[in-house]
Amino acid sequence: MVKLIALYKTPKNKESFDEHYYGTHTEVTKKIPGLRKMEVTKITGSPMGDSKYYLLCEMYYDDQESLQAGMKSAEGKASGKDLMSFAGDLVTLMIGEEVDG
């Protein structure tokens, strides 16, 4: 499987961020064609104490082609536009491929 990973820095206003993220953004994102699973992890710290990161979201697709098609869809574009509107300065996006270890 391939996954799109979104790593968010801690927002200035966590309550406002959470309201938009869970109330709007995840609902838009869940509609992307080809999305198999979405896992959200709230970052609570690091082995060294505090973390500058707040949230991690992993969005799973069957393969690279499914991911690319999903991103090009109307739903994928809507999700990207929404993301930039509320978290463009907070988010880092990465693509990863699961490997057996």
PDB file of C-alpha atoms in Angstrom:
ATOM      1  CA  MET A   1       0.000   0.000   0.000  1.00  0.00           C
ATOM      2  CA  VAL A   2       0.949   3.613  -0.543  1.00  0.00           C
ATOM      3  CA  LYS A   3       0.074   6.396   1.825  1.00  0.00           C
ATOM      4  CA  LEU A   4      -0.095  10.135   1.798  1.00  0.00           C
ATOM      5  CA  ILE A   5       1.177  11.430   5.124  1.00  0.00           C
ATOM      6  CA  ALA A   6       0.256  14.849   6.504  1.00  0.00           C
ATOM      7  CA  LEU A   7       2.325  16.066   9.463  1.00  0.00           C
ATOM      8  CA  TYR A   8       1.010  19.203  11.179  1.00  0.00           C
ATOM      9  CA  LYS A   9       2.959  21.596  13.409  1.00  0.00           C
ATOM     10  CA  THR A  10       1.187  22.794  16.528  1.00  0.00           C
ATOM     11  CA  PRO A  11      -1.296  25.518  15.607  1.00  0.00           C
ATOM     12  CA  LYS A  12      -1.569  28.763  17.578  1.00  0.00           C
ATOM     13  CA  ASN A  13      -5.245  28.080  18.267  1.00  0.00           C
ATOM     14  CA  LYS A  14      -5.724  24.345  18.815  1.00  0.00           C
ATOM     15  CA  GLU A  15      -9.470  24.630  19.412  1.00  0.00           C
ATOM     16  CA  SER A  16     -10.086  26.458  16.136  1.00  0.00           C
ATOM     17  CA  PHE A  17      -7.791  24.056  14.269  1.00  0.00           C
ATOM     18  CA  ASP A  18      -9.545  20.994  15.709  1.00  0.00           C
ATOM     19  CA  GLU A  19     -12.971  22.406  14.907  1.00  0.00           C
ATOM     20  CA  HIS A  20     -12.086  22.894  11.246  1.00  0.00           C
ATOM     21  CA  TYR A  21      -9.980  19.744  10.908  1.00  0.00           C
ATOM     22  CA  TYR A  22     -12.509  17.321  12.377  1.00  0.00           C
ATOM     23  CA  GLY A  23     -15.652  19.221  11.404  1.00  0.00           C
ATOM     24  CA  THR A  24     -14.791  20.090   7.805  1.00  0.00           C
ATOM     25  CA  HIS A  25     -11.453  18.854   6.488  1.00  0.00           C
ATOM     26  CA  THR A  26     -11.704  15.158   7.361  1.00  0.00           C
ATOM     27  CA  GLU A  27     -15.212  15.003   5.901  1.00  0.00           C
ATOM     28  CA  VAL A  28     -13.970  16.435   2.591  1.00  0.00           C
ATOM     29  CA  THR A  29     -10.918  14.156   2.562  1.00  0.00           C
ATOM     30  CA  LYS A  30     -12.886  10.953   3.284  1.00  0.00           C
ATOM     31  CA  LYS A  31     -14.704  11.454  -0.057  1.00  0.00           C
ATOM     32  CA  ILE A  32     -11.527  11.172  -2.173  1.00  0.00           C
ATOM     33  CA  PRO A  33     -11.870   8.256  -4.618  1.00  0.00           C
ATOM     34  CA  GLY A  34      -9.499   5.379  -3.940  1.00  0.00           C
ATOM     35  CA  LEU A  35      -8.914   6.264  -0.276  1.00  0.00           C
ATOM     36  CA  ARG A  36      -8.917   2.940   1.598  1.00  0.00           C
ATOM     37  CA  LYS A  37      -8.275   4.078   5.147  1.00  0.00           C
ATOM     38  CA  MET A  38      -7.491   7.261   7.041  1.00  0.00           C
ATOM     39  CA  GLU A  39      -5.747   7.208  10.431  1.00  0.00           C
ATOM     40  CA  VAL A  40      -5.289  10.345  12.532  1.00  0.00           C
ATOM     41  CA  THR A  41      -2.802  10.437  15.426  1.00  0.00           C
ATOM     42  CA  LYS A  42      -2.637  13.280  17.934  1.00  0.00           C
ATOM     43  CA  ILE A  43       0.997  13.865  18.895  1.00  0.00           C
ATOM     44  CA  THR A  44       1.372  13.982  22.680  1.00  0.00           C
ATOM     45  CA  GLY A  45       5.127  14.496  22.938  1.00  0.00           C
ATOM     46  CA  SER A  46       8.476  12.980  22.058  1.00  0.00           C
ATOM     47  CA  PRO A  47      11.053  10.927  23.967  1.00  0.00           C
ATOM     48  CA  MET A  48      12.752  14.267  24.707  1.00  0.00           C
ATOM     49  CA  GLY A  49       9.564  15.899  26.051  1.00  0.00           C
ATOM     50  CA  ASP A  50       7.498  18.351  24.064  1.00  0.00           C
ATOM     51  CA  SER A  51       7.071  18.136  20.297  1.00  0.00           C
ATOM     52  CA  LYS A  52       6.568  20.909  17.756  1.00  0.00           C
ATOM     53  CA  TYR A  53       4.143  18.578  15.974  1.00  0.00           C
ATOM     54  CA  TYR A  54       0.450  18.323  16.755  1.00  0.00           C
ATOM     55  CA  LEU A  55      -1.153  15.831  14.399  1.00  0.00           C
ATOM     56  CA  LEU A  56      -0.255  13.071  11.936  1.00  0.00           C
ATOM     57  CA  CYS A  57      -2.687  11.815   9.313  1.00  0.00           C
ATOM     58  CA  GLU A  58      -2.022   8.743   7.160  1.00  0.00           C
ATOM     59  CA  MET A  59      -4.226   8.213   4.094  1.00  0.00           C
ATOM     60  CA  TYR A  60      -3.886   4.766   2.507  1.00  0.00           C
ATOM     61  CA  TYR A  61      -4.258   3.899  -1.197  1.00  0.00           C
ATOM     62  CA  ASP A  62      -3.762   0.628  -3.083  1.00  0.00           C
ATOM     63  CA  ASP A  63      -0.897   2.003  -5.173  1.00  0.00           C
ATOM     64  CA  GLN A  64       0.740   5.137  -6.534  1.00  0.00           C
ATOM     65  CA  GLU A  65      -1.707   5.315  -9.443  1.00  0.00           C
ATOM     66  CA  SER A  66      -4.718   5.275  -7.088  1.00  0.00           C
ATOM     67  CA  LEU A  67      -3.161   8.026  -4.993  1.00  0.00           C
ATOM     68  CA  GLN A  68      -2.449  10.198  -8.029  1.00  0.00           C
ATOM     69  CA  ALA A  69      -5.959   9.657  -9.428  1.00  0.00           C
ATOM     70  CA  GLY A  70      -7.453  10.556  -6.066  1.00  0.00           C
ATOM     71  CA  MET A  71      -5.426  13.759  -5.863  1.00  0.00           C
ATOM     72  CA  LYS A  72      -6.511  14.757  -9.384  1.00  0.00           C
ATOM     73  CA  SER A  73     -10.207  14.158  -8.660  1.00  0.00           C
ATOM     74  CA  ALA A  74     -12.612  16.973  -7.772  1.00  0.00           C
ATOM     75  CA  GLU A  75     -12.698  15.651  -4.198  1.00  0.00           C
ATOM     76  CA  GLY A  76      -8.898  15.543  -3.998  1.00  0.00           C
ATOM     77  CA  LYS A  77      -8.641  19.101  -5.281  1.00  0.00           C
ATOM     78  CA  ALA A  78     -11.294  20.246  -2.787  1.00  0.00           C
ATOM     79  CA  SER A  79      -9.356  18.617   0.050  1.00  0.00           C
ATOM     80  CA  GLY A  80      -6.110  20.272  -1.054  1.00  0.00           C
ATOM     81  CA  LYS A  81      -7.753  23.678  -1.394  1.00  0.00           C
ATOM     82  CA  ASP A  82      -9.311  23.360   2.056  1.00  0.00           C
ATOM     83  CA  LEU A  83      -5.985  22.226   3.540  1.00  0.00           C
ATOM     84  CA  MET A  84      -4.167  25.275   2.214  1.00  0.00           C
ATOM     85  CA  SER A  85      -6.917  27.584   3.508  1.00  0.00           C
ATOM     86  CA  PHE A  86      -6.525  26.606   7.163  1.00  0.00           C
ATOM     87  CA  ALA A  87      -3.170  24.829   7.544  1.00  0.00           C
ATOM     88  CA  GLY A  88      -0.955  25.716   4.588  1.00  0.00           C
ATOM     89  CA  ASP A  89       1.756  27.059   6.884  1.00  0.00           C
ATOM     90  CA  LEU A  90       1.492  24.124   9.324  1.00  0.00           C
ATOM     91  CA  VAL A  91       1.476  21.015   7.147  1.00  0.00           C
ATOM     92  CA  THR A  92       4.193  18.926   5.524  1.00  0.00           C
ATOM     93  CA  LEU A  93       2.992  16.308   3.018  1.00  0.00           C
ATOM     94  CA  MET A  94       4.913  13.126   2.224  1.00  0.00           C
ATOM     95  CA  ILE A  95       4.247   9.955   0.220  1.00  0.00           C
ATOM     96  CA  GLY A  96       5.366   6.630   1.596  1.00  0.00           C
ATOM     97  CA  GLU A  97       5.176   2.990   0.631  1.00  0.00           C
ATOM     98  CA  GLU A  98       4.673   0.294   3.236  1.00  0.00           C
ATOM     99  CA  VAL A  99       7.425  -2.302   3.385  1.00  0.00           C
ATOM    100  CA  ASP A 100       7.614  -5.596   5.231  1.00  0.00           C
ATOM    101  CA  GLY A 101      10.212  -5.417   7.934  1.00  0.00           C
TER     102      GLY A 101
END
